[in-house]
């Protein structure tokens, strides 16, 4: 193989020998796979835009309220106390991606990754519309400054800036909800000055990412692409070139590949898939469409480039199942079952009772000892609750709660203080464990424990 052809092993194809980025002029993709991806992208974009506006029982479908440490995911509400359940969900999601990668390569990148969807299906589409196909774009970029160039570049970058601002606002709605965002927008800028600066910075970052940095995120930064080396094996179904059929390549050669290089021209990362699976390949399938078009014109059977495994290319048909994805599937099923179990059996009210820091016990004239407590409750249900706190372990104890009873609105928080009085003779040692019960309509919802401190009783008395 010539030195030039082997350079793909030394560095990403969109980088020159000095390490500077090389601009990729992608040919406008078209074909069946591209249409399928376009439809999938529209559905995902619709989901991204519409989700903050969809309400279920008056609550957003998804809300990631980080300051309140409250996350609503498809109607289920998770508080900071549910971190374990959320971690299980995240773990299941990561395993799901690993399972799909082992089986179908970087299918996530080409079909669902926000970076690809916004770059390929939004920003590049605008660029194609304004500046035309790859030869026209190259000519425009390399040509002298002209009225056409200024107009086209101004229009393109103006639209890029607008889309970036829009993306930032939609993105923010996932975290604060649309009502709060609309209120912030209607307030004077000075009221939310630092928030405005952050929004501006994020918008500029998106603009820079999609106007200039582009596919370099996938080829040089994203760690997921680098994981391919350990996740893929000979049986993984990836976008593959059928070298058995295609070689030797060339217009006069006997192989089916006529070396037209159209598969490289449509590739958003500018790689030559005929060199084998590479970490820059995002599984977009543009090269499959381009090559199928060529095969149709040359009267050869389609699918010289197709979704297949290394074993499939070499030996013919291969199953998508192997011991690795079977094992991952079992672990994923167990994880999902455990997650569902934890979700359905979690308590509806989460209570934390802690002695107020810095305060010691009080000896009272009526022969009791008192401790002061902070109580915090989270209502995870969609109904308002009137609750009652009882001391189960020591019936002779008396609770004096600040305020008038415990009322927690749906999805609300309750924080208060109470004083607990215990007869002195109940405290056999300096520190005892108490059990509290939380009741709703005389029904015990949950129990929780706390410590009580008092004077150490002299047993020889
Ligand atoms: S598009 Fe097909 S025929 Fe053309 S170079 Fe690529 S693999 Fe060969
Ligand atoms: S090699 Fe083919 S599937 Fe991979 S990124 Fe390039 S065009 Fe897409």
Tab-separated table of C-alpha atoms and ligand atoms in Angstrom:
chain	number	residue	atom	x	y	z
A	1	UNK	CA	0.000	0.000	0.000
A	2	UNK	CA	1.341	3.408	-0.899
A	3	UNK	CA	2.616	5.692	1.871
A	4	UNK	CA	-0.223	8.161	1.253
A	5	UNK	CA	-2.857	5.459	1.528
A	6	UNK	CA	-1.436	4.223	4.832
A	7	UNK	CA	-1.553	7.698	6.447
A	8	UNK	CA	-5.053	6.883	7.786
A	9	UNK	CA	-3.315	4.731	10.409
A	10	UNK	CA	-1.105	7.626	11.602
A	11	UNK	CA	-3.659	10.357	12.219
A	12	UNK	CA	-7.321	11.243	11.703
A	13	UNK	CA	-8.008	11.860	8.035
A	14	UNK	CA	-9.229	15.406	8.791
A	15	UNK	CA	-5.818	16.406	10.208
A	16	UNK	CA	-2.667	17.323	8.302
A	17	UNK	CA	0.908	16.279	9.140
A	18	UNK	CA	1.375	19.349	11.391
A	19	UNK	CA	-1.762	18.518	13.349
A	20	UNK	CA	-3.916	21.269	11.798
A	21	UNK	CA	-7.498	20.412	10.967
A	22	UNK	CA	-8.444	19.865	7.328
A	23	UNK	CA	-11.891	21.051	6.272
A	24	UNK	CA	-14.143	18.196	5.107
A	25	UNK	CA	-16.233	18.924	2.020
A	26	UNK	CA	-18.894	16.217	2.245
A	27	UNK	CA	-20.889	15.369	-0.863
A	28	UNK	CA	-24.642	15.734	-0.259
A	29	UNK	CA	-25.802	12.267	0.831
A	30	UNK	CA	-28.901	10.663	-0.633
A	31	UNK	CA	-30.372	7.170	-0.721
A	32	UNK	CA	-32.521	4.788	1.274
A	33	UNK	CA	-30.357	4.692	4.373
A	34	UNK	CA	-30.091	8.457	4.438
A	35	UNK	CA	-33.887	8.804	4.193
A	36	UNK	CA	-34.297	6.372	7.094
A	37	UNK	CA	-31.824	8.341	9.185
A	38	UNK	CA	-33.551	11.574	8.256
A	39	UNK	CA	-36.886	10.241	9.530
A	40	UNK	CA	-35.267	8.919	12.723
A	41	UNK	CA	-33.610	12.321	13.239
A	42	UNK	CA	-36.868	14.227	12.797
A	43	UNK	CA	-38.507	12.014	15.409
A	44	UNK	CA	-35.627	12.604	17.839
A	45	UNK	CA	-35.542	16.348	17.137
A	46	UNK	CA	-39.288	16.511	17.734
A	47	UNK	CA	-38.764	14.671	21.018
A	48	UNK	CA	-36.004	17.141	22.007
A	49	UNK	CA	-38.129	20.188	21.192
A	50	UNK	CA	-41.527	18.957	22.395
A	51	UNK	CA	-40.527	17.197	25.633
A	52	UNK	CA	-40.347	20.318	27.864
A	53	UNK	CA	-43.873	21.271	26.737
A	54	UNK	CA	-45.486	17.849	27.374
A	55	UNK	CA	-47.179	17.503	30.738
A	56	UNK	CA	-48.316	14.316	32.454
A	57	UNK	CA	-50.681	14.875	35.408
A	58	UNK	CA	-49.599	18.528	35.353
A	59	UNK	CA	-45.882	17.697	35.475
A	60	UNK	CA	-43.312	17.868	32.664
A	61	UNK	CA	-42.541	14.577	30.916
A	62	UNK	CA	-38.856	15.130	31.732
A	63	UNK	CA	-37.398	17.762	34.061
A	64	UNK	CA	-33.841	17.704	35.358
A	65	UNK	CA	-34.077	20.219	38.199
A	66	UNK	CA	-30.501	20.095	39.498
A	67	UNK	CA	-30.699	22.939	42.122
A	68	UNK	CA	-33.750	21.242	43.746
A	69	UNK	CA	-32.141	17.814	43.198
A	70	UNK	CA	-35.420	16.663	41.668
A	71	UNK	CA	-35.607	14.700	38.435
A	72	UNK	CA	-38.819	13.844	36.622
A	73	UNK	CA	-38.352	11.098	34.038
A	74	UNK	CA	-41.431	9.953	32.121
A	75	UNK	CA	-43.708	10.958	34.997
A	76	UNK	CA	-41.646	9.205	37.718
A	77	UNK	CA	-40.132	11.648	40.190
A	78	UNK	CA	-36.699	11.024	41.638
A	79	UNK	CA	-35.286	12.989	44.547
A	80	UNK	CA	-31.746	13.120	45.880
A	81	UNK	CA	-32.746	10.209	48.136
A	82	UNK	CA	-33.390	8.115	44.992
A	83	UNK	CA	-29.825	8.475	43.717
A	84	UNK	CA	-29.347	4.713	43.882
A	85	UNK	CA	-32.378	4.088	41.635
A	86	UNK	CA	-31.194	6.799	39.218
A	87	UNK	CA	-27.717	5.267	39.188
A	88	UNK	CA	-29.314	1.917	38.277
A	89	UNK	CA	-31.151	3.611	35.415
A	90	UNK	CA	-27.925	5.212	34.155
A	91	UNK	CA	-26.083	1.905	34.446
A	92	UNK	CA	-28.816	0.138	32.455
A	93	UNK	CA	-28.597	2.856	29.789
A	94	UNK	CA	-24.801	2.526	29.512
A	95	UNK	CA	-25.090	-1.267	29.317
A	96	UNK	CA	-27.786	-0.915	26.661
A	97	UNK	CA	-25.363	1.176	24.564
A	98	UNK	CA	-22.545	-1.309	25.163
A	99	UNK	CA	-24.829	-4.184	24.111
A	100	UNK	CA	-25.789	-2.381	20.919
A	101	UNK	CA	-22.149	-1.494	20.219
A	102	UNK	CA	-21.011	-5.094	20.632
A	103	UNK	CA	-23.792	-6.174	18.266
A	104	UNK	CA	-24.175	-3.288	15.810
A	105	UNK	CA	-21.038	-1.134	16.201
A	106	UNK	CA	-21.400	2.652	16.543
A	107	UNK	CA	-25.074	2.628	15.623
A	108	UNK	CA	-25.678	5.135	18.440
A	109	UNK	CA	-23.328	7.668	16.771
A	110	UNK	CA	-24.934	7.595	13.358
A	111	UNK	CA	-28.553	7.344	14.429
A	112	UNK	CA	-29.114	8.862	17.858
A	113	UNK	CA	-26.130	10.935	19.041
A	114	UNK	CA	-27.191	14.602	19.409
A	115	UNK	CA	-23.861	15.729	17.923
A	116	UNK	CA	-24.491	13.793	14.680
A	117	UNK	CA	-28.153	14.710	14.486
A	118	UNK	CA	-27.538	18.431	14.868
A	119	UNK	CA	-24.460	18.452	12.639
A	120	UNK	CA	-25.669	16.196	9.825
A	121	UNK	CA	-29.387	16.811	9.868
A	122	UNK	CA	-29.608	20.472	10.867
A	123	UNK	CA	-26.436	22.520	10.330
A	124	UNK	CA	-25.093	20.697	7.270
A	125	UNK	CA	-28.571	20.742	5.687
A	126	UNK	CA	-28.603	24.544	6.013
A	127	UNK	CA	-25.103	24.671	4.529
A	128	UNK	CA	-26.074	22.420	1.582
A	129	UNK	CA	-29.143	24.569	0.949
A	130	UNK	CA	-27.219	27.848	0.873
A	131	UNK	CA	-23.818	26.885	-0.538
A	132	UNK	CA	-24.665	23.827	-2.646
A	133	UNK	CA	-22.795	20.543	-3.071
A	134	UNK	CA	-19.150	19.897	-2.217
A	135	UNK	CA	-17.541	21.252	-5.413
A	136	UNK	CA	-19.509	24.504	-5.164
A	137	UNK	CA	-18.694	24.874	-1.476
A	138	UNK	CA	-14.984	24.278	-2.057
A	139	UNK	CA	-14.974	26.771	-4.936
A	140	UNK	CA	-16.775	29.354	-2.800
A	141	UNK	CA	-14.338	28.924	0.100
A	142	UNK	CA	-11.226	29.005	-2.067
A	143	UNK	CA	-12.476	31.767	-4.367
A	144	UNK	CA	-11.882	35.521	-3.881
A	145	UNK	CA	-14.153	37.706	-1.784
A	146	UNK	CA	-17.266	38.503	-3.782
A	147	UNK	CA	-20.797	39.744	-3.149
A	148	UNK	CA	-22.115	36.197	-3.522
A	149	UNK	CA	-19.581	34.881	-1.000
A	150	UNK	CA	-20.354	37.605	1.566
A	151	UNK	CA	-24.115	37.131	1.174
A	152	UNK	CA	-24.014	33.336	1.391
A	153	UNK	CA	-21.597	33.256	4.332
A	154	UNK	CA	-23.540	35.951	6.224
A	155	UNK	CA	-26.827	34.136	5.662
A	156	UNK	CA	-25.388	30.742	6.642
A	157	UNK	CA	-23.645	31.949	9.784
A	158	UNK	CA	-26.647	34.103	10.738
A	159	UNK	CA	-28.880	31.026	10.613
A	160	UNK	CA	-26.250	28.996	12.503
A	161	UNK	CA	-26.252	31.607	15.297
A	162	UNK	CA	-30.068	31.588	15.460
A	163	UNK	CA	-30.206	27.775	15.630
A	164	UNK	CA	-27.517	27.781	18.337
A	165	UNK	CA	-29.512	30.266	20.445
A	166	UNK	CA	-32.665	28.203	19.931
A	167	UNK	CA	-30.840	24.998	20.911
A	168	UNK	CA	-29.533	26.621	24.104
A	169	UNK	CA	-33.024	27.776	25.077
A	170	UNK	CA	-34.607	24.364	24.448
A	171	UNK	CA	-31.740	22.704	26.280
A	172	UNK	CA	-32.344	24.998	29.274
A	173	UNK	CA	-36.060	24.136	29.294
A	174	UNK	CA	-35.123	20.535	30.084
A	175	UNK	CA	-33.613	21.856	33.337
A	176	UNK	CA	-35.942	24.664	34.427
A	177	UNK	CA	-39.172	24.083	32.459
A	178	UNK	CA	-40.670	26.311	29.774
A	179	UNK	CA	-42.703	28.489	32.173
A	180	UNK	CA	-39.594	29.620	34.032
A	181	UNK	CA	-37.676	30.186	30.788
A	182	UNK	CA	-40.509	32.317	29.328
A	183	UNK	CA	-40.591	34.307	32.549
A	184	UNK	CA	-36.804	34.861	32.447
A	185	UNK	CA	-37.037	35.988	28.808
A	186	UNK	CA	-39.793	38.490	29.636
A	187	UNK	CA	-37.800	39.955	32.570
A	188	UNK	CA	-35.219	42.726	31.953
A	189	UNK	CA	-31.753	41.309	31.089
A	190	UNK	CA	-30.231	42.879	34.226
A	191	UNK	CA	-32.463	40.694	36.458
A	192	UNK	CA	-30.717	37.536	35.258
A	193	UNK	CA	-27.426	39.023	34.064
A	194	UNK	CA	-25.145	36.084	34.957
A	195	UNK	CA	-27.676	33.602	33.589
A	196	UNK	CA	-27.765	35.655	30.388
A	197	UNK	CA	-23.951	35.511	30.131
A	198	UNK	CA	-24.016	31.717	30.596
A	199	UNK	CA	-26.694	31.358	27.888
A	200	UNK	CA	-24.603	33.529	25.579
A	201	UNK	CA	-21.491	31.428	26.244
A	202	UNK	CA	-23.375	28.148	25.633
A	203	UNK	CA	-24.894	29.530	22.402
A	204	UNK	CA	-21.450	30.616	21.184
A	205	UNK	CA	-20.064	27.203	22.073
A	206	UNK	CA	-22.786	25.468	20.016
A	207	UNK	CA	-22.155	27.860	17.116
A	208	UNK	CA	-18.392	27.213	17.203
A	209	UNK	CA	-18.976	23.463	17.502
A	210	UNK	CA	-21.264	23.184	14.456
A	211	UNK	CA	-19.787	25.956	12.316
A	212	UNK	CA	-16.101	25.090	12.768
A	213	UNK	CA	-15.182	22.157	15.011
A	214	UNK	CA	-17.733	19.701	13.628
A	215	UNK	CA	-16.715	16.043	13.140
A	216	UNK	CA	-13.459	16.585	15.069
A	217	UNK	CA	-15.481	15.975	18.227
A	218	UNK	CA	-16.201	12.415	16.973
A	219	UNK	CA	-12.738	11.709	15.565
A	220	UNK	CA	-10.546	13.265	18.248
A	221	UNK	CA	-12.431	13.892	21.492
A	222	UNK	CA	-15.344	11.502	21.991
A	223	UNK	CA	-14.127	8.564	24.134
A	224	UNK	CA	-16.920	6.324	22.866
A	225	UNK	CA	-15.285	5.949	19.428
A	226	UNK	CA	-12.091	4.782	21.093
A	227	UNK	CA	-13.998	2.121	22.991
A	228	UNK	CA	-14.768	0.393	19.702
A	229	UNK	CA	-11.411	-1.365	19.867
A	230	UNK	CA	-12.465	-3.284	22.976
A	231	UNK	CA	-16.176	-3.609	22.267
A	232	UNK	CA	-16.186	-4.794	18.669
A	233	UNK	CA	-15.175	-8.230	17.544
A	234	UNK	CA	-15.227	-10.248	14.328
A	235	UNK	CA	-18.961	-10.899	14.690
A	236	UNK	CA	-20.108	-7.303	15.326
A	237	UNK	CA	-22.326	-5.987	12.531
A	238	UNK	CA	-20.719	-2.755	11.301
A	239	UNK	CA	-20.603	-0.812	8.048
A	240	UNK	CA	-18.191	-2.991	6.051
A	241	UNK	CA	-16.674	-3.102	2.608
A	242	UNK	CA	-16.880	-6.529	0.963
A	243	UNK	CA	-13.235	-6.847	-0.057
A	244	UNK	CA	-13.857	-10.447	-1.218
A	245	UNK	CA	-16.188	-9.111	-3.908
A	246	UNK	CA	-14.617	-5.698	-4.403
A	247	UNK	CA	-10.918	-6.494	-4.858
A	248	UNK	CA	-8.875	-6.079	-6.935
A	249	UNK	CA	-10.372	-2.622	-7.400
A	250	UNK	CA	-10.177	-0.301	-10.405
A	251	UNK	CA	-12.116	0.479	-13.589
A	252	UNK	CA	-10.412	-2.287	-15.570
A	253	UNK	CA	-10.000	-4.707	-12.652
A	254	UNK	CA	-12.059	-7.852	-12.050
A	255	UNK	CA	-13.336	-6.794	-8.612
A	256	UNK	CA	-16.671	-4.975	-8.307
A	257	UNK	CA	-15.145	-1.790	-6.826
A	258	UNK	CA	-14.438	0.653	-9.670
A	259	UNK	CA	-12.446	2.912	-7.302
A	260	UNK	CA	-14.747	5.883	-7.953
A	261	UNK	CA	-14.163	7.116	-4.361
A	262	UNK	CA	-17.772	8.255	-3.982
A	263	UNK	CA	-17.949	6.369	-0.684
A	264	UNK	CA	-15.191	8.705	0.601
A	265	UNK	CA	-16.831	11.819	-0.846
A	266	UNK	CA	-20.092	11.287	1.111
A	267	UNK	CA	-18.389	10.307	4.352
A	268	UNK	CA	-18.863	13.009	7.034
A	269	UNK	CA	-15.529	12.032	8.597
A	270	UNK	CA	-13.825	11.657	5.193
A	271	UNK	CA	-12.541	8.130	5.753
A	272	UNK	CA	-12.153	5.348	3.232
A	273	UNK	CA	-14.218	2.439	4.557
A	274	UNK	CA	-12.346	0.143	2.184
A	275	UNK	CA	-9.430	0.348	4.651
A	276	UNK	CA	-11.566	-1.567	7.167
A	277	UNK	CA	-13.381	-0.518	10.353
A	278	UNK	CA	-11.898	2.690	11.741
A	279	UNK	CA	-12.646	4.626	14.889
A	280	UNK	CA	-13.734	7.637	12.799
A	281	UNK	CA	-16.639	5.670	11.274
A	282	UNK	CA	-19.899	6.849	12.873
A	283	UNK	CA	-22.049	4.210	11.126
A	284	UNK	CA	-24.035	6.798	9.186
A	285	UNK	CA	-24.362	4.459	6.156
A	286	UNK	CA	-23.847	7.310	3.636
A	287	UNK	CA	-21.193	5.176	1.913
A	288	UNK	CA	-23.673	2.288	1.528
A	289	UNK	CA	-26.099	4.561	-0.329
A	290	UNK	CA	-23.335	6.027	-2.517
A	291	UNK	CA	-21.896	2.642	-3.426
A	292	UNK	CA	-25.328	1.117	-4.116
A	293	UNK	CA	-25.933	3.942	-6.594
A	294	UNK	CA	-22.622	3.132	-8.311
A	295	UNK	CA	-23.385	-0.604	-8.359
A	296	UNK	CA	-26.766	0.104	-9.914
A	297	UNK	CA	-25.129	2.237	-12.645
A	298	UNK	CA	-22.466	-0.372	-13.375
A	299	UNK	CA	-25.008	-3.191	-13.436
A	300	UNK	CA	-23.470	-4.999	-10.457
A	301	UNK	CA	-25.379	-6.380	-7.454
A	302	UNK	CA	-25.856	-3.850	-4.604
A	303	UNK	CA	-24.395	-4.018	-1.074
A	304	UNK	CA	-20.696	-4.021	-1.897
A	305	UNK	CA	-20.615	-1.834	1.214
A	306	UNK	CA	-23.203	-3.073	3.702
A	307	UNK	CA	-23.983	-3.786	7.353
A	308	UNK	CA	-22.101	-7.000	7.992
A	309	UNK	CA	-19.486	-8.542	10.283
A	310	UNK	CA	-15.911	-9.492	9.436
A	311	UNK	CA	-16.991	-13.152	9.656
A	312	UNK	CA	-19.979	-12.419	7.414
A	313	UNK	CA	-17.780	-10.806	4.729
A	314	UNK	CA	-15.330	-13.685	4.819
A	315	UNK	CA	-17.668	-16.666	5.159
A	316	UNK	CA	-21.105	-15.442	4.118
A	317	UNK	CA	-24.090	-15.122	6.483
A	318	UNK	CA	-23.442	-14.734	10.191
A	319	UNK	CA	-25.766	-14.531	13.193
A	320	UNK	CA	-26.039	-11.266	15.140
A	321	UNK	CA	-25.850	-13.304	18.335
A	322	UNK	CA	-22.565	-14.203	20.007
A	323	UNK	CA	-21.640	-15.154	23.578
A	324	UNK	CA	-20.771	-11.560	24.469
A	325	UNK	CA	-24.069	-9.965	23.508
A	326	UNK	CA	-25.963	-12.897	25.071
A	327	UNK	CA	-24.121	-12.293	28.356
A	328	UNK	CA	-24.696	-8.513	28.182
A	329	UNK	CA	-28.406	-9.112	27.439
A	330	UNK	CA	-28.806	-11.289	30.540
A	331	UNK	CA	-27.053	-8.706	32.752
A	332	UNK	CA	-29.160	-5.913	31.221
A	333	UNK	CA	-32.402	-7.816	31.837
A	334	UNK	CA	-31.420	-8.439	35.466
A	335	UNK	CA	-30.500	-4.784	35.902
A	336	UNK	CA	-33.790	-3.575	34.409
A	337	UNK	CA	-35.755	-6.035	36.577
A	338	UNK	CA	-33.903	-4.784	39.680
A	339	UNK	CA	-34.559	-1.174	38.662
A	340	UNK	CA	-38.305	-1.839	38.218
A	341	UNK	CA	-38.393	-3.631	41.575
A	342	UNK	CA	-36.660	-0.731	43.348
A	343	UNK	CA	-38.886	1.812	41.616
A	344	UNK	CA	-42.152	0.104	42.450
A	345	UNK	CA	-41.250	-0.712	46.053
A	346	UNK	CA	-39.694	2.626	47.065
A	347	UNK	CA	-41.494	4.463	49.864
A	348	UNK	CA	-43.889	7.211	48.866
A	349	UNK	CA	-42.612	9.498	51.613
A	350	UNK	CA	-38.951	9.824	52.486
A	351	UNK	CA	-38.281	11.021	56.029
A	352	UNK	CA	-35.035	12.141	57.633
A	353	UNK	CA	-34.875	12.949	61.342
A	354	UNK	CA	-31.643	14.249	62.830
A	355	UNK	CA	-30.841	15.841	66.169
A	356	UNK	CA	-30.301	19.575	65.657
A	357	UNK	CA	-26.536	20.072	65.398
A	358	UNK	CA	-24.906	22.032	68.220
A	359	UNK	CA	-27.713	21.446	70.743
A	360	UNK	CA	-27.374	19.088	73.692
A	361	UNK	CA	-30.145	17.641	75.841
A	362	UNK	CA	-32.237	19.677	78.265
A	363	UNK	CA	-33.179	18.523	81.767
A	364	UNK	CA	-36.679	19.746	82.605
A	365	UNK	CA	-38.270	20.424	86.028
A	366	UNK	CA	-41.070	17.873	85.363
A	367	UNK	CA	-38.537	15.003	85.336
A	368	UNK	CA	-38.190	14.731	81.583
A	369	UNK	CA	-35.208	15.055	79.266
A	370	UNK	CA	-35.708	16.770	75.915
A	371	UNK	CA	-33.839	16.753	72.588
A	372	UNK	CA	-34.438	19.023	69.605
A	373	UNK	CA	-34.693	17.495	66.111
A	374	UNK	CA	-34.775	18.647	62.507
A	375	UNK	CA	-37.239	16.760	60.371
A	376	UNK	CA	-37.273	16.697	56.575
A	377	UNK	CA	-39.825	14.892	54.429
A	378	UNK	CA	-40.214	14.466	50.691
A	379	UNK	CA	-43.624	13.650	49.232
A	380	UNK	CA	-42.979	11.543	46.103
A	381	UNK	CA	-46.651	11.132	45.235
A	382	UNK	CA	-49.006	13.243	43.142
A	383	UNK	CA	-51.338	13.997	46.120
A	384	UNK	CA	-51.257	16.399	49.068
A	385	UNK	CA	-50.684	14.624	52.377
A	386	UNK	CA	-51.605	15.270	56.021
A	387	UNK	CA	-49.300	13.136	58.148
A	388	UNK	CA	-48.767	12.336	61.776
A	389	UNK	CA	-45.466	11.555	63.510
A	390	UNK	CA	-45.496	9.072	66.403
A	391	UNK	CA	-42.751	7.729	68.642
A	392	UNK	CA	-43.107	3.944	68.381
A	393	UNK	CA	-40.203	2.769	70.521
A	394	UNK	CA	-41.083	4.795	73.649
A	395	UNK	CA	-44.857	5.360	74.005
A	396	UNK	CA	-44.330	7.549	77.072
A	397	UNK	CA	-42.443	10.121	74.970
A	398	UNK	CA	-44.062	13.360	73.851
A	399	UNK	CA	-43.467	15.136	70.515
A	400	UNK	CA	-43.961	18.905	70.296
A	401	UNK	CA	-43.873	19.925	66.653
A	402	UNK	CA	-43.315	23.500	65.463
A	403	UNK	CA	-46.308	24.682	63.451
A	404	UNK	CA	-49.708	23.084	63.025
A	405	UNK	CA	-49.295	19.487	61.917
A	406	UNK	CA	-47.489	18.012	58.947
A	407	UNK	CA	-48.926	19.003	55.610
A	408	UNK	CA	-46.887	18.249	52.459
A	409	UNK	CA	-48.098	19.322	49.042
A	410	UNK	CA	-47.763	16.850	46.166
A	411	UNK	CA	-44.132	16.520	45.111
A	412	UNK	CA	-43.358	18.917	47.948
A	413	UNK	CA	-40.837	19.189	50.723
A	414	UNK	CA	-41.557	19.593	54.433
A	415	UNK	CA	-38.897	20.881	56.781
A	416	UNK	CA	-39.439	21.662	60.431
A	417	UNK	CA	-38.198	21.238	63.986
A	418	UNK	CA	-39.652	19.377	66.934
A	419	UNK	CA	-38.820	18.778	70.581
A	420	UNK	CA	-39.044	15.297	72.037
A	421	UNK	CA	-39.587	14.820	75.792
A	422	UNK	CA	-38.774	11.481	77.430
A	423	UNK	CA	-39.166	10.582	81.139
A	424	UNK	CA	-35.712	10.497	82.696
A	425	UNK	CA	-36.085	6.854	83.792
A	426	UNK	CA	-36.487	5.765	80.134
A	427	UNK	CA	-32.897	6.754	79.422
A	428	UNK	CA	-30.794	3.917	80.691
A	429	UNK	CA	-27.581	5.014	79.016
A	430	UNK	CA	-26.247	8.306	77.635
A	431	UNK	CA	-27.517	7.534	74.144
A	432	UNK	CA	-30.528	5.523	72.998
A	433	UNK	CA	-32.049	4.689	69.623
A	434	UNK	CA	-35.609	5.837	68.933
A	435	UNK	CA	-38.010	4.547	66.287
A	436	UNK	CA	-40.504	6.967	64.761
A	437	UNK	CA	-43.552	6.031	62.704
A	438	UNK	CA	-45.130	8.185	60.031
A	439	UNK	CA	-48.914	7.790	59.721
A	440	UNK	CA	-51.463	8.804	57.133
A	441	UNK	CA	-55.107	8.222	58.043
A	442	UNK	CA	-54.024	5.917	60.893
A	443	UNK	CA	-51.992	3.856	58.423
A	444	UNK	CA	-48.262	3.402	58.987
A	445	UNK	CA	-46.351	4.605	55.902
A	446	UNK	CA	-42.774	4.179	57.066
A	447	UNK	CA	-40.527	4.027	60.104
A	448	UNK	CA	-37.289	5.855	60.691
A	449	UNK	CA	-34.715	5.945	63.476
A	450	UNK	CA	-32.868	8.686	65.351
A	451	UNK	CA	-30.716	8.936	68.444
A	452	UNK	CA	-31.645	10.531	71.752
A	453	UNK	CA	-29.026	11.733	74.209
A	454	UNK	CA	-29.374	12.292	77.936
A	455	UNK	CA	-27.356	12.202	81.124
A	456	UNK	CA	-25.599	8.930	81.935
A	457	UNK	CA	-27.578	7.280	84.749
A	458	UNK	CA	-25.501	6.121	87.704
A	459	UNK	CA	-26.625	2.486	88.077
A	460	UNK	CA	-25.203	2.160	91.653
A	461	UNK	CA	-27.692	4.756	92.924
B	1	LIG	S1	-18.335	3.744	-3.900
B	1	LIG	FE1	-18.189	1.536	-4.164
B	1	LIG	S2	-17.275	1.327	-6.165
B	1	LIG	FE2	-16.894	3.436	-5.572
B	1	LIG	S3	-14.913	3.356	-4.545
B	1	LIG	FE3	-16.430	3.102	-2.963
B	1	LIG	S4	-16.589	0.893	-2.767
B	1	LIG	FE4	-15.596	1.255	-4.725
B	2	LIG	S1	-17.358	5.082	6.511
B	2	LIG	FE1	-19.451	5.096	5.780
B	2	LIG	S2	-20.690	4.668	7.587
B	2	LIG	FE2	-18.648	5.210	8.302
B	2	LIG	S3	-18.817	7.413	8.706
B	2	LIG	FE3	-18.037	7.188	6.603
B	2	LIG	S4	-19.864	7.237	5.335
B	2	LIG	FE4	-20.547	6.887	7.393
